[in-house]
Amino acid sequence: MVNGRRESISDRTGKTVSALVAVVVVAACGLLATVPELRLAVPLLVGTTAVMVMVLAFLLYRGERGTLAWPPVMILGIALLLRLMFVFSPPQLSDDLYRYLWDGGNLLRGINPYAAAPAVVRPPPELAATHALVNHPQYVTIYPPAAQVVFAAGAACGGSLLGIKSLLVTLDLGLCALMMVLLRRLDLPVWRSALYAWNPLPVLEIAGSGHIDGAGLTMAMGAFCLIFGNRDRASGSRWRPLLAGALLAAAGLVKLFPFLLAPIAFMLLAKRERALFAAGFGTALAALVLSFMPHLANGLATLEVYARNWEFAGFGFNLLRRTTGSGTTARLLLSGCLLLIGVALYGRLLRILQRERDAITARRRAIETCYGIALALLLLTPTLQPWYALCLAAFLPFCAGPAGLVLCWTVFLTYQVQIPYFILGEWIENPVVTAAVFAAPVTAGVLGRMIGGAGGISAGRMKAGCVSPPS
């Protein structure tokens, strides 16, 4: 009887805490949604998102001990509510969305978006307002072919900011649902999807600013869901690796990051499936690229300009450039470091897959490798825009560690440049902020590993800044 009462009290406490977590997350987003100009409220933005991330860390801590849980419908419902708070507002922290509408509108009119830079084009009346707001109009679009297809679909939804943002939010909610599917296939609790669904980063960067990254991540997550499908079902098994390859190629042609995951997907497949995966990957890649030829070369020229000259919030890049006296040398060194880390992570995964007999454990290690690749990329890139961290946030439900959670918040610190830029038109980067964006997740990862090594995580283990469930 006493044990029954204790369990009843524990259940009521867990439900109360679960409700409070959801209320705090919704209230924090609601506060930000009432701010008329976020560029003038960066301290509030940073502080409020910090509270949300601390709540997510608490969610992870209590959830791993079985004291918190939410049904999938509730997680998706709250995720939708958070995004609805921002989807109707014009973008404030970034103006990339106007380029999306310009590219998509041109494609709908039968004009190759890579044909000419906006600055040398006289816009049609229906695109004149959008044309005036396109950033860097002297450059041809940098966004890859599959992104152009998404832009066109968004532009077809009324040709408005609301239309394209609604499409991107729908895809982002689809990403949340696919995470739940993948969590089940990895024998992980579905409540972990809240680490992304309720994270301020996708809410503000996709619903708020309308960034395209979530669309590519949705396709990549769909590819892994297909790869991790039930192998006991013979029906459709032949098409699964083919479609997975096509989806992953399309994901990489939205934002390039998913291309780094292709070797991981390839290694996970059985030998007889790899040819089908490669066929799907190559066919989708060729179809999308050839559709925009020959003008796609102009977009590659813009990509080269970006790779050579763009820089923002890259601590490692700034440090190496001061040391070597050359931005080019700094970029080459960072690229070399990323290549070595990638080879090491791929090699380690290959060895694990060769000796691991349990399929679930092998798949979890593969997702950990995706997380590690994303983390290394963000720490080593010369240009770290806040929305770039979405590639890491997408893997938090599977591999949530202190380094990833902290980095998905510290990128908001870089928005301090918006204050002088909005008032004075001057882009002034603070080196202290840049150092903090790098140092905070690294420190959190090191401390987490030390605590994990001492047995501080009871439901998982800390490894490379990542909490993974026991095998």
Short mmCIF file of C-alpha atoms in Angstrom, two decimals:
data_model
loop_
_atom_site.label_atom_id
_atom_site.label_comp_id
_atom_site.label_asym_id
_atom_site.label_seq_id
_atom_site.Cartn_x
_atom_site.Cartn_y
_atom_site.Cartn_z
CA MET A 1 0.00 0.00 0.00
CA VAL A 2 2.82 2.36 0.93
CA ASN A 3 4.69 1.55 -2.28
CA GLY A 4 1.51 2.22 -4.27
CA ARG A 5 1.14 5.63 -2.64
CA ARG A 6 4.78 6.46 -3.34
CA GLU A 7 4.36 5.50 -6.99
CA SER A 8 1.18 7.59 -7.20
CA ILE A 9 2.93 10.63 -5.73
CA SER A 10 5.88 10.10 -8.06
CA ASP A 11 3.56 9.88 -11.08
CA ARG A 12 1.74 13.08 -10.08
CA THR A 13 5.05 14.86 -9.53
CA GLY A 14 6.32 13.71 -12.91
CA LYS A 15 3.17 14.92 -14.67
CA THR A 16 3.34 18.27 -12.89
CA VAL A 17 6.99 18.78 -13.83
CA SER A 18 6.28 17.71 -17.41
CA ALA A 19 3.51 20.29 -17.66
CA LEU A 20 5.74 22.99 -16.17
CA VAL A 21 8.49 22.26 -18.69
CA ALA A 22 6.04 22.70 -21.56
CA VAL A 23 4.60 25.89 -20.04
CA VAL A 24 8.04 27.47 -19.61
CA VAL A 25 9.02 26.68 -23.20
CA VAL A 26 5.76 28.12 -24.59
CA ALA A 27 5.95 31.20 -22.35
CA ALA A 28 9.56 31.90 -23.36
CA CYS A 29 8.70 31.74 -27.06
CA GLY A 30 5.60 33.82 -26.43
CA LEU A 31 7.74 36.52 -24.85
CA LEU A 32 10.04 36.67 -27.87
CA ALA A 33 7.08 36.68 -30.25
CA THR A 34 5.78 39.90 -28.66
CA VAL A 35 9.01 41.79 -29.36
CA PRO A 36 8.44 44.10 -32.35
CA GLU A 37 12.12 44.22 -33.36
CA LEU A 38 14.38 41.39 -32.22
CA ARG A 39 17.47 43.10 -33.65
CA LEU A 40 17.13 45.70 -30.90
CA ALA A 41 16.42 43.08 -28.22
CA VAL A 42 19.39 40.75 -28.62
CA PRO A 43 20.10 40.56 -24.83
CA LEU A 44 16.51 39.46 -24.28
CA LEU A 45 16.85 36.99 -27.15
CA VAL A 46 20.02 35.51 -25.69
CA GLY A 47 18.63 35.33 -22.17
CA THR A 48 15.29 33.83 -23.13
CA THR A 49 16.81 31.19 -25.39
CA ALA A 50 19.26 30.36 -22.57
CA VAL A 51 16.30 29.62 -20.32
CA MET A 52 14.78 27.40 -23.01
CA VAL A 53 18.01 25.46 -23.49
CA MET A 54 18.39 24.99 -19.72
CA VAL A 55 14.85 23.61 -19.66
CA LEU A 56 15.80 21.21 -22.46
CA ALA A 57 18.87 20.13 -20.48
CA PHE A 58 16.62 19.53 -17.47
CA LEU A 59 14.26 17.60 -19.76
CA LEU A 60 17.14 15.37 -20.85
CA TYR A 61 18.35 14.86 -17.28
CA ARG A 62 14.94 13.90 -15.89
CA GLY A 63 13.79 12.06 -18.99
CA GLU A 64 16.81 9.74 -18.97
CA ARG A 65 15.75 8.76 -15.44
CA GLY A 66 12.24 7.95 -16.55
CA THR A 67 10.52 10.76 -14.64
CA LEU A 68 9.40 12.85 -17.63
CA ALA A 69 7.59 11.84 -20.79
CA TRP A 70 5.26 13.33 -23.37
CA PRO A 71 3.13 11.58 -26.00
CA PRO A 72 4.11 12.26 -29.62
CA VAL A 73 0.91 14.21 -30.28
CA MET A 74 1.70 16.61 -27.46
CA ILE A 75 5.28 17.11 -28.64
CA LEU A 76 4.15 17.89 -32.17
CA GLY A 77 1.29 20.05 -30.95
CA ILE A 78 3.55 22.24 -28.85
CA ALA A 79 6.10 22.33 -31.68
CA LEU A 80 3.39 23.64 -34.00
CA LEU A 81 2.29 26.23 -31.44
CA LEU A 82 5.85 27.53 -31.01
CA ARG A 83 6.27 27.92 -34.76
CA LEU A 84 2.89 29.57 -35.27
CA MET A 85 4.04 32.36 -32.97
CA PHE A 86 6.63 33.44 -35.58
CA VAL A 87 5.44 32.22 -38.97
CA PHE A 88 3.12 35.19 -39.57
CA SER A 89 5.81 37.80 -38.85
CA PRO A 90 8.32 39.07 -41.42
CA PRO A 91 11.91 37.85 -40.91
CA GLN A 92 13.91 40.10 -38.59
CA LEU A 93 17.25 38.44 -37.90
CA SER A 94 18.01 37.51 -41.52
CA ASP A 95 16.82 38.65 -44.95
CA ASP A 96 17.74 35.47 -46.87
CA LEU A 97 14.05 34.73 -47.35
CA TYR A 98 13.74 37.49 -49.97
CA ARG A 99 16.40 35.78 -52.08
CA TYR A 100 14.39 32.55 -51.75
CA LEU A 101 11.27 34.26 -53.06
CA TRP A 102 13.19 35.92 -55.89
CA ASP A 103 14.76 32.64 -57.01
CA GLY A 104 11.51 30.71 -56.65
CA GLY A 105 9.49 33.34 -58.45
CA ASN A 106 11.91 33.33 -61.37
CA LEU A 107 11.84 29.55 -61.61
CA LEU A 108 8.04 29.59 -61.72
CA ARG A 109 8.27 32.03 -64.63
CA GLY A 110 10.57 29.65 -66.49
CA ILE A 111 13.75 31.64 -65.82
CA ASN A 112 16.86 29.83 -64.63
CA PRO A 113 17.76 31.49 -61.28
CA TYR A 114 21.46 30.99 -62.06
CA ALA A 115 21.23 32.93 -65.34
CA ALA A 116 21.91 36.41 -63.95
CA ALA A 117 22.46 38.32 -60.72
CA PRO A 118 19.44 40.28 -59.46
CA ALA A 119 21.37 43.56 -59.79
CA VAL A 120 21.50 43.30 -63.59
CA VAL A 121 17.87 42.24 -64.05
CA ARG A 122 14.81 44.44 -64.38
CA PRO A 123 12.21 42.71 -62.18
CA PRO A 124 8.65 42.06 -63.30
CA PRO A 125 6.02 44.06 -61.38
CA GLU A 126 5.00 41.09 -59.21
CA LEU A 127 8.59 40.61 -58.00
CA ALA A 128 9.65 44.25 -57.76
CA ALA A 129 9.16 44.53 -53.99
CA THR A 130 11.06 41.30 -53.38
CA HIS A 131 13.84 42.31 -55.77
CA ALA A 132 14.50 45.49 -53.78
CA LEU A 133 15.12 43.45 -50.60
CA VAL A 134 17.41 40.72 -52.00
CA ASN A 135 20.77 40.70 -50.20
CA HIS A 136 24.03 40.75 -52.15
CA PRO A 137 22.19 41.38 -55.44
CA GLN A 138 25.50 41.61 -57.32
CA TYR A 139 25.92 37.84 -56.99
CA VAL A 140 24.08 35.02 -58.72
CA THR A 141 22.28 32.79 -56.24
CA ILE A 142 24.46 30.41 -54.25
CA TYR A 143 21.69 27.98 -53.31
CA PRO A 144 21.86 24.50 -54.92
CA PRO A 145 19.31 23.04 -57.36
CA ALA A 146 17.07 21.17 -54.90
CA ALA A 147 16.81 24.33 -52.81
CA GLN A 148 15.55 26.11 -55.94
CA VAL A 149 12.78 23.53 -56.28
CA VAL A 150 11.74 24.19 -52.66
CA PHE A 151 11.85 27.95 -53.32
CA ALA A 152 9.60 27.52 -56.33
CA ALA A 153 7.15 25.43 -54.29
CA GLY A 154 7.14 28.12 -51.62
CA ALA A 155 6.66 30.89 -54.16
CA ALA A 156 3.74 28.93 -55.61
CA CYS A 157 2.03 29.22 -52.22
CA GLY A 158 0.77 32.70 -52.92
CA GLY A 159 4.14 34.25 -53.74
CA SER A 160 4.36 35.67 -50.22
CA LEU A 161 6.56 35.41 -47.16
CA LEU A 162 3.77 33.59 -45.34
CA GLY A 163 3.45 31.04 -48.13
CA ILE A 164 7.09 30.04 -48.24
CA LYS A 165 7.47 30.15 -44.45
CA SER A 166 4.40 27.93 -44.07
CA LEU A 167 5.94 25.39 -46.43
CA LEU A 168 9.25 25.43 -44.55
CA VAL A 169 7.49 25.07 -41.19
CA THR A 170 5.47 22.15 -42.54
CA LEU A 171 8.68 20.45 -43.65
CA ASP A 172 10.22 21.18 -40.25
CA LEU A 173 7.28 19.53 -38.48
CA GLY A 174 7.75 16.62 -40.87
CA LEU A 175 11.35 16.47 -39.66
CA CYS A 176 10.08 16.21 -36.07
CA ALA A 177 7.78 13.34 -37.06
CA LEU A 178 10.59 11.53 -38.90
CA MET A 179 12.75 11.89 -35.80
CA MET A 180 10.08 10.04 -33.84
CA VAL A 181 10.07 7.24 -36.41
CA LEU A 182 13.85 6.98 -36.31
CA LEU A 183 13.94 7.07 -32.51
CA ARG A 184 11.58 4.09 -32.42
CA ARG A 185 13.72 2.19 -34.92
CA LEU A 186 16.74 2.83 -32.71
CA ASP A 187 14.85 1.71 -29.57
CA LEU A 188 15.16 5.19 -28.08
CA PRO A 189 12.35 7.03 -26.24
CA VAL A 190 10.22 9.22 -28.48
CA TRP A 191 10.15 12.08 -25.96
CA ARG A 192 13.74 12.86 -27.01
CA SER A 193 12.34 14.45 -30.18
CA ALA A 194 11.36 17.41 -27.98
CA LEU A 195 15.06 18.30 -27.79
CA TYR A 196 14.67 19.48 -31.38
CA ALA A 197 10.94 20.17 -31.64
CA TRP A 198 11.02 22.59 -28.69
CA ASN A 199 14.51 23.94 -29.32
CA PRO A 200 14.61 27.71 -29.89
CA LEU A 201 17.05 27.32 -32.80
CA PRO A 202 14.66 25.75 -35.35
CA VAL A 203 11.76 27.80 -34.03
CA LEU A 204 13.52 31.12 -34.61
CA GLU A 205 15.62 30.20 -37.65
CA ILE A 206 12.96 28.33 -39.62
CA ALA A 207 9.59 29.68 -38.46
CA GLY A 208 11.05 33.11 -37.69
CA SER A 209 13.65 33.72 -40.39
CA GLY A 210 12.51 31.06 -42.87
CA HIS A 211 15.83 29.36 -43.49
CA ILE A 212 15.99 26.47 -45.94
CA ASP A 213 18.22 24.19 -43.83
CA GLY A 214 15.32 22.31 -42.28
CA ALA A 215 14.07 21.18 -45.68
CA GLY A 216 17.37 19.47 -46.47
CA LEU A 217 17.54 17.91 -43.02
CA THR A 218 14.00 16.53 -43.48
CA MET A 219 15.12 14.76 -46.64
CA ALA A 220 18.26 13.44 -44.94
CA MET A 221 16.25 12.16 -41.98
CA GLY A 222 13.85 10.48 -44.39
CA ALA A 223 16.80 8.75 -46.04
CA PHE A 224 18.00 7.35 -42.72
CA CYS A 225 14.46 6.21 -41.86
CA LEU A 226 14.47 4.22 -45.11
CA ILE A 227 17.92 2.80 -44.41
CA PHE A 228 16.85 1.79 -40.90
CA GLY A 229 13.60 0.26 -42.19
CA ASN A 230 12.34 -3.13 -41.10
CA ARG A 231 14.51 -5.57 -43.03
CA ASP A 232 12.11 -8.41 -42.25
CA ARG A 233 9.59 -6.97 -44.70
CA ALA A 234 10.36 -8.13 -48.20
CA SER A 235 7.84 -5.83 -49.88
CA GLY A 236 9.41 -2.61 -51.09
CA SER A 237 12.86 -3.57 -49.82
CA ARG A 238 14.30 -3.23 -53.31
CA TRP A 239 13.16 0.35 -53.59
CA ARG A 240 14.16 1.45 -50.10
CA PRO A 241 17.93 1.93 -50.73
CA LEU A 242 17.19 3.45 -54.15
CA LEU A 243 14.85 6.05 -52.65
CA ALA A 244 17.19 6.62 -49.72
CA GLY A 245 20.01 7.48 -52.11
CA ALA A 246 17.79 9.85 -54.08
CA LEU A 247 16.61 11.60 -50.90
CA LEU A 248 20.11 12.04 -49.56
CA ALA A 249 21.32 13.48 -52.87
CA ALA A 250 18.39 15.92 -52.88
CA ALA A 251 19.17 16.84 -49.26
CA GLY A 252 22.76 17.68 -50.23
CA LEU A 253 21.47 19.86 -53.05
CA VAL A 254 19.42 21.87 -50.57
CA LYS A 255 22.34 22.49 -48.21
CA LEU A 256 25.68 20.75 -48.77
CA PHE A 257 26.06 19.27 -45.26
CA PRO A 258 24.11 16.02 -45.99
CA PHE A 259 26.76 15.09 -48.56
CA LEU A 260 29.07 14.50 -45.58
CA LEU A 261 26.61 11.89 -44.32
CA ALA A 262 26.55 9.90 -47.57
CA PRO A 263 29.55 7.68 -46.61
CA ILE A 264 27.81 6.85 -43.33
CA ALA A 265 24.60 5.87 -45.11
CA PHE A 266 26.57 3.79 -47.61
CA MET A 267 28.39 1.89 -44.85
CA LEU A 268 25.12 1.07 -43.09
CA LEU A 269 23.66 -0.71 -46.09
CA ALA A 270 24.14 -4.37 -46.93
CA LYS A 271 26.47 -5.02 -49.85
CA ARG A 272 23.59 -5.99 -52.14
CA GLU A 273 21.85 -2.66 -51.37
CA ARG A 274 24.79 -0.34 -51.96
CA ALA A 275 24.53 -0.44 -55.75
CA LEU A 276 20.86 0.57 -55.54
CA PHE A 277 21.69 3.37 -53.11
CA ALA A 278 24.45 4.65 -55.42
CA ALA A 279 22.09 4.45 -58.40
CA GLY A 280 19.41 6.48 -56.63
CA PHE A 281 21.97 8.97 -55.38
CA GLY A 282 23.59 9.42 -58.78
CA THR A 283 20.31 9.60 -60.69
CA ALA A 284 18.80 12.28 -58.42
CA LEU A 285 22.05 14.24 -58.42
CA ALA A 286 22.31 14.19 -62.21
CA ALA A 287 18.64 15.02 -62.76
CA LEU A 288 18.73 18.06 -60.47
CA VAL A 289 22.07 19.38 -61.67
CA LEU A 290 21.37 18.93 -65.38
CA SER A 291 18.03 20.69 -65.02
CA PHE A 292 19.83 23.95 -64.28
CA MET A 293 22.68 23.67 -66.77
CA PRO A 294 24.54 25.46 -68.25
CA HIS A 295 23.90 28.48 -66.00
CA LEU A 296 24.61 26.51 -62.83
CA ALA A 297 28.27 27.39 -63.37
CA ASN A 298 27.42 30.97 -62.34
CA GLY A 299 26.18 29.68 -58.99
CA LEU A 300 29.43 27.74 -58.53
CA ALA A 301 31.33 30.98 -59.13
CA THR A 302 29.37 32.59 -56.29
CA LEU A 303 30.13 29.57 -54.10
CA GLU A 304 33.83 30.08 -54.82
CA VAL A 305 33.57 33.74 -53.78
CA TYR A 306 31.83 32.65 -50.58
CA ALA A 307 34.45 30.00 -49.82
CA ARG A 308 37.32 32.43 -50.38
CA ASN A 309 36.01 35.58 -48.72
CA TRP A 310 33.09 35.02 -46.36
CA GLU A 311 33.87 34.87 -42.65
CA PHE A 312 31.86 35.27 -39.48
CA ALA A 313 32.16 34.04 -35.90
CA GLY A 314 34.90 31.56 -36.81
CA PHE A 315 37.21 31.47 -33.79
CA GLY A 316 39.61 28.91 -35.25
CA PHE A 317 39.78 30.82 -38.52
CA ASN A 318 40.50 34.13 -36.78
CA LEU A 319 43.19 32.53 -34.63
CA LEU A 320 44.91 30.85 -37.58
CA ARG A 321 44.71 33.94 -39.75
CA ARG A 322 46.41 36.03 -37.06
CA THR A 323 49.04 33.33 -36.60
CA THR A 324 49.79 32.69 -40.28
CA GLY A 325 48.95 36.14 -41.63
CA SER A 326 46.89 34.58 -44.42
CA GLY A 327 43.16 33.90 -44.67
CA THR A 328 43.76 31.38 -47.45
CA THR A 329 46.24 29.43 -45.33
CA ALA A 330 43.82 29.49 -42.41
CA ARG A 331 41.04 28.10 -44.60
CA LEU A 332 43.27 25.35 -45.95
CA LEU A 333 44.40 24.34 -42.47
CA LEU A 334 40.83 24.21 -41.20
CA SER A 335 39.75 22.20 -44.25
CA GLY A 336 42.60 19.78 -43.60
CA CYS A 337 41.60 19.41 -39.96
CA LEU A 338 37.99 18.73 -40.93
CA LEU A 339 39.12 16.18 -43.49
CA LEU A 340 41.29 14.36 -40.94
CA ILE A 341 38.49 14.35 -38.36
CA GLY A 342 36.05 13.08 -40.96
CA VAL A 343 38.38 10.28 -42.06
CA ALA A 344 38.97 9.33 -38.42
CA LEU A 345 35.24 9.25 -37.64
CA TYR A 346 34.38 7.32 -40.81
CA GLY A 347 37.20 4.83 -40.10
CA ARG A 348 36.10 4.36 -36.52
CA LEU A 349 32.51 3.73 -37.62
CA LEU A 350 33.64 1.23 -40.26
CA ARG A 351 35.55 -0.75 -37.63
CA ILE A 352 32.52 -0.70 -35.34
CA LEU A 353 30.20 -1.90 -38.09
CA GLN A 354 32.57 -4.71 -39.00
CA ARG A 355 32.68 -6.14 -35.49
CA GLU A 356 29.31 -5.11 -34.03
CA ARG A 357 26.75 -7.91 -34.22
CA ASP A 358 23.81 -5.95 -32.80
CA ALA A 359 22.15 -3.88 -35.56
CA ILE A 360 20.59 -1.36 -33.17
CA THR A 361 23.91 -0.60 -31.50
CA ALA A 362 25.63 -0.23 -34.87
CA ARG A 363 22.97 2.19 -36.06
CA ARG A 364 23.28 4.27 -32.91
CA ARG A 365 27.02 4.56 -33.46
CA ALA A 366 26.32 5.69 -37.01
CA ILE A 367 24.07 8.51 -35.77
CA GLU A 368 26.74 9.44 -33.23
CA THR A 369 29.13 9.81 -36.16
CA CYS A 370 26.67 12.16 -37.90
CA TYR A 371 26.58 14.21 -34.71
CA GLY A 372 30.37 14.29 -34.52
CA ILE A 373 30.72 15.39 -38.15
CA ALA A 374 28.24 18.23 -37.60
CA LEU A 375 29.96 19.36 -34.41
CA ALA A 376 33.40 19.38 -36.04
CA LEU A 377 32.09 21.29 -39.05
CA LEU A 378 30.56 24.03 -36.90
CA LEU A 379 33.65 24.44 -34.74
CA LEU A 380 36.02 24.62 -37.73
CA THR A 381 34.05 26.63 -40.27
CA PRO A 382 35.26 30.18 -41.06
CA THR A 383 31.63 31.28 -41.31
CA LEU A 384 29.26 30.30 -38.52
CA GLN A 385 25.84 31.81 -39.06
CA PRO A 386 23.41 30.82 -36.27
CA TRP A 387 21.18 28.75 -38.55
CA TYR A 388 24.13 26.60 -39.62
CA ALA A 389 23.82 24.89 -36.23
CA LEU A 390 20.52 23.34 -37.33
CA CYS A 391 22.57 20.45 -38.78
CA LEU A 392 23.69 19.68 -35.23
CA ALA A 393 20.33 20.32 -33.58
CA ALA A 394 18.75 17.67 -35.82
CA PHE A 395 20.86 14.99 -34.11
CA LEU A 396 20.33 16.13 -30.52
CA PRO A 397 17.41 13.72 -29.93
CA PHE A 398 19.69 10.79 -30.76
CA CYS A 399 22.95 11.98 -29.29
CA ALA A 400 22.29 14.86 -26.92
CA GLY A 401 25.42 15.97 -25.13
CA PRO A 402 26.41 19.19 -23.37
CA ALA A 403 28.63 20.35 -26.25
CA GLY A 404 25.79 20.14 -28.77
CA LEU A 405 23.18 21.69 -26.49
CA VAL A 406 25.46 24.57 -25.59
CA LEU A 407 26.59 25.24 -29.17
CA CYS A 408 22.98 25.34 -30.37
CA TRP A 409 22.50 28.19 -27.91
CA THR A 410 25.81 30.09 -28.09
CA VAL A 411 25.29 30.76 -31.80
CA PHE A 412 22.58 33.21 -30.72
CA LEU A 413 25.35 35.34 -29.15
CA THR A 414 26.56 36.21 -32.65
CA TYR A 415 23.42 38.25 -33.21
CA GLN A 416 25.08 41.05 -31.25
CA VAL A 417 26.25 42.31 -34.66
CA GLN A 418 22.65 43.16 -35.48
CA ILE A 419 22.50 46.04 -32.98
CA PRO A 420 25.14 48.34 -34.57
CA TYR A 421 24.18 47.11 -38.04
CA PHE A 422 20.51 47.99 -37.54
CA ILE A 423 21.25 51.40 -35.98
CA LEU A 424 24.44 52.53 -37.76
CA GLY A 425 24.65 50.22 -40.76
CA GLU A 426 28.03 48.91 -39.50
CA TRP A 427 28.81 45.19 -39.22
CA ILE A 428 31.02 44.99 -36.12
CA GLU A 429 31.98 41.52 -34.91
CA ASN A 430 32.99 41.18 -31.26
CA PRO A 431 36.04 38.87 -30.88
CA VAL A 432 35.04 38.06 -27.29
CA VAL A 433 31.69 36.76 -28.50
CA THR A 434 33.38 34.74 -31.24
CA ALA A 435 35.71 33.17 -28.66
CA ALA A 436 32.78 32.40 -26.35
CA VAL A 437 30.83 30.66 -29.12
CA PHE A 438 33.77 28.29 -29.54
CA ALA A 439 34.95 27.97 -25.95
CA ALA A 440 31.58 27.35 -24.29
CA PRO A 441 30.64 24.12 -26.11
CA VAL A 442 34.22 22.82 -25.99
CA THR A 443 34.33 23.42 -22.23
CA ALA A 444 30.89 21.87 -21.78
CA GLY A 445 31.97 18.82 -23.78
CA VAL A 446 35.16 18.36 -21.76
CA LEU A 447 33.36 18.77 -18.42
CA GLY A 448 30.58 16.45 -19.56
CA ARG A 449 33.11 13.81 -20.54
CA MET A 450 34.83 14.12 -17.16
CA ILE A 451 31.55 13.85 -15.27
CA GLY A 452 30.40 10.97 -17.47
CA GLY A 453 33.67 9.17 -16.88
CA ALA A 454 33.05 9.51 -13.16
CA GLY A 455 29.64 7.91 -13.51
CA GLY A 456 27.65 11.12 -13.51
CA ILE A 457 25.25 9.98 -16.24
CA SER A 458 23.27 7.02 -15.04
CA ALA A 459 21.08 6.37 -18.07
CA GLY A 460 23.75 6.78 -20.69
CA ARG A 461 27.40 7.52 -21.13
CA MET A 462 29.29 10.61 -22.12
CA LYS A 463 31.48 10.25 -25.19
CA ALA A 464 32.81 13.10 -27.33
CA GLY A 465 30.26 15.41 -25.80
CA CYS A 466 27.45 12.99 -26.62
CA VAL A 467 25.07 11.08 -24.38
CA SER A 468 24.28 7.68 -25.83
CA PRO A 469 22.09 5.00 -24.26
CA PRO A 470 23.74 1.84 -23.06
CA SER A 471 24.02 -0.91 -25.66
#
